[in-house]
Amino acid sequence: VARQFLEETGLKLTVAMDLEQVVADQFAMKSIPQTVVIGKTGEIVQVHVGYSQTMEEDFEVELKAILSESETAESPRKSE
């Protein structure tokens, strides 16, 4: 089903199958598709439930913002 969904939508995502529902239980997943964006330190940064036609663009904007925040937090601040 996941492969067919990805082919139909044209999305290029890595899909992890959770056949025993261990991860689904840990993240209290109720619907599919559900995308959980996990930050570098293991915290849940964003959760998306369902599908939209702007999903890929939305993810790109969000991931760039997350990466930008990480770089800003890790780099020394310049004094003005």
PDB file of C-alpha atoms in Angstrom:
ATOM      1  CA  VAL A   1       0.000   0.000   0.000  1.00  0.00           C
ATOM      2  CA  ALA A   2       2.821   2.437   0.914  1.00  0.00           C
ATOM      3  CA  ARG A   3       4.679   1.774  -2.337  1.00  0.00           C
ATOM      4  CA  GLN A   4       1.520   2.357  -4.375  1.00  0.00           C
ATOM      5  CA  PHE A   5       0.814   5.600  -2.465  1.00  0.00           C
ATOM      6  CA  LEU A   6       4.347   6.894  -3.134  1.00  0.00           C
ATOM      7  CA  GLU A   7       4.115   5.983  -6.818  1.00  0.00           C
ATOM      8  CA  GLU A   8       0.733   7.680  -7.184  1.00  0.00           C
ATOM      9  CA  THR A   9       1.812  10.859  -5.411  1.00  0.00           C
ATOM     10  CA  GLY A  10       5.341  11.021  -6.813  1.00  0.00           C
ATOM     11  CA  LEU A  11       6.825  11.518  -3.348  1.00  0.00           C
ATOM     12  CA  LYS A  12      10.379  10.364  -2.786  1.00  0.00           C
ATOM     13  CA  LEU A  13      10.449   9.364   0.872  1.00  0.00           C
ATOM     14  CA  THR A  14      12.051   6.654   2.934  1.00  0.00           C
ATOM     15  CA  VAL A  15       9.318   4.549   4.505  1.00  0.00           C
ATOM     16  CA  ALA A  16       9.947   2.494   7.619  1.00  0.00           C
ATOM     17  CA  MET A  17       7.442  -0.293   8.144  1.00  0.00           C
ATOM     18  CA  ASP A  18       6.446  -0.838  11.774  1.00  0.00           C
ATOM     19  CA  LEU A  19       4.822  -4.256  11.502  1.00  0.00           C
ATOM     20  CA  GLU A  20       4.736  -4.815  15.267  1.00  0.00           C
ATOM     21  CA  GLN A  21       3.461  -1.235  15.898  1.00  0.00           C
ATOM     22  CA  VAL A  22       6.209  -0.589  18.442  1.00  0.00           C
ATOM     23  CA  VAL A  23       7.072   2.856  17.079  1.00  0.00           C
ATOM     24  CA  ALA A  24       3.424   3.696  16.412  1.00  0.00           C
ATOM     25  CA  ASP A  25       2.661   3.057  20.074  1.00  0.00           C
ATOM     26  CA  GLN A  26       5.639   5.137  21.235  1.00  0.00           C
ATOM     27  CA  PHE A  27       4.503   8.130  19.162  1.00  0.00           C
ATOM     28  CA  ALA A  28       0.760   7.593  19.783  1.00  0.00           C
ATOM     29  CA  MET A  29       0.082   7.349  16.044  1.00  0.00           C
ATOM     30  CA  LYS A  30      -3.595   7.187  15.163  1.00  0.00           C
ATOM     31  CA  SER A  31      -3.660   7.755  11.389  1.00  0.00           C
ATOM     32  CA  ILE A  32      -1.586   7.072   8.308  1.00  0.00           C
ATOM     33  CA  PRO A  33       0.271   8.456   6.605  1.00  0.00           C
ATOM     34  CA  GLN A  34       1.926  10.161   9.548  1.00  0.00           C
ATOM     35  CA  THR A  35       5.307  11.821   9.316  1.00  0.00           C
ATOM     36  CA  VAL A  36       7.283  12.546  12.467  1.00  0.00           C
ATOM     37  CA  VAL A  37      10.249  14.879  12.059  1.00  0.00           C
ATOM     38  CA  ILE A  38      12.824  14.139  14.740  1.00  0.00           C
ATOM     39  CA  GLY A  39      15.533  16.673  15.564  1.00  0.00           C
ATOM     40  CA  LYS A  40      19.236  16.019  16.033  1.00  0.00           C
ATOM     41  CA  THR A  41      18.837  15.536  19.772  1.00  0.00           C
ATOM     42  CA  GLY A  42      15.922  13.127  19.433  1.00  0.00           C
ATOM     43  CA  GLU A  43      13.071  15.541  20.158  1.00  0.00           C
ATOM     44  CA  ILE A  44       9.907  15.561  18.055  1.00  0.00           C
ATOM     45  CA  VAL A  45      10.079  18.745  16.026  1.00  0.00           C
ATOM     46  CA  GLN A  46       6.980  18.375  13.860  1.00  0.00           C
ATOM     47  CA  VAL A  47       4.177  15.872  13.241  1.00  0.00           C
ATOM     48  CA  HIS A  48       2.178  15.712  10.013  1.00  0.00           C
ATOM     49  CA  VAL A  49      -0.937  13.566   9.724  1.00  0.00           C
ATOM     50  CA  GLY A  50      -2.415  12.835   6.329  1.00  0.00           C
ATOM     51  CA  TYR A  51      -1.374  13.906   2.854  1.00  0.00           C
ATOM     52  CA  SER A  52      -1.557  17.170   0.955  1.00  0.00           C
ATOM     53  CA  GLN A  53      -0.400  18.062  -2.522  1.00  0.00           C
ATOM     54  CA  THR A  54       1.971  20.665  -1.074  1.00  0.00           C
ATOM     55  CA  MET A  55       3.516  18.164   1.336  1.00  0.00           C
ATOM     56  CA  GLU A  56       6.936  18.041  -0.343  1.00  0.00           C
ATOM     57  CA  GLU A  57       7.254  21.825  -0.491  1.00  0.00           C
ATOM     58  CA  ASP A  58       6.009  22.160   3.110  1.00  0.00           C
ATOM     59  CA  PHE A  59       8.611  19.649   4.312  1.00  0.00           C
ATOM     60  CA  GLU A  60      11.388  21.423   2.439  1.00  0.00           C
ATOM     61  CA  VAL A  61      10.535  24.782   4.048  1.00  0.00           C
ATOM     62  CA  GLU A  62      10.226  23.245   7.511  1.00  0.00           C
ATOM     63  CA  LEU A  63      13.422  21.204   7.260  1.00  0.00           C
ATOM     64  CA  LYS A  64      15.421  24.198   6.032  1.00  0.00           C
ATOM     65  CA  ALA A  65      14.115  26.227   8.985  1.00  0.00           C
ATOM     66  CA  ILE A  66      15.006  23.444  11.428  1.00  0.00           C
ATOM     67  CA  LEU A  67      18.498  23.092   9.979  1.00  0.00           C
ATOM     68  CA  SER A  68      18.962  26.854  10.031  1.00  0.00           C
ATOM     69  CA  GLU A  69      17.948  26.999  13.718  1.00  0.00           C
ATOM     70  CA  SER A  70      20.372  24.199  14.529  1.00  0.00           C
ATOM     71  CA  GLU A  71      23.251  25.948  12.788  1.00  0.00           C
ATOM     72  CA  THR A  72      22.429  29.251  14.489  1.00  0.00           C
ATOM     73  CA  ALA A  73      22.237  27.618  17.903  1.00  0.00           C
ATOM     74  CA  GLU A  74      25.525  25.778  17.394  1.00  0.00           C
ATOM     75  CA  SER A  75      27.558  28.627  15.910  1.00  0.00           C
ATOM     76  CA  PRO A  76      28.992  31.404  18.080  1.00  0.00           C
ATOM     77  CA  ARG A  77      26.984  34.615  17.941  1.00  0.00           C
ATOM     78  CA  LYS A  78      28.617  37.765  16.644  1.00  0.00           C
ATOM     79  CA  SER A  79      28.356  40.808  18.847  1.00  0.00           C
ATOM     80  CA  GLU A  80      27.075  43.953  17.187  1.00  0.00           C
TER      81      GLU A  80
END
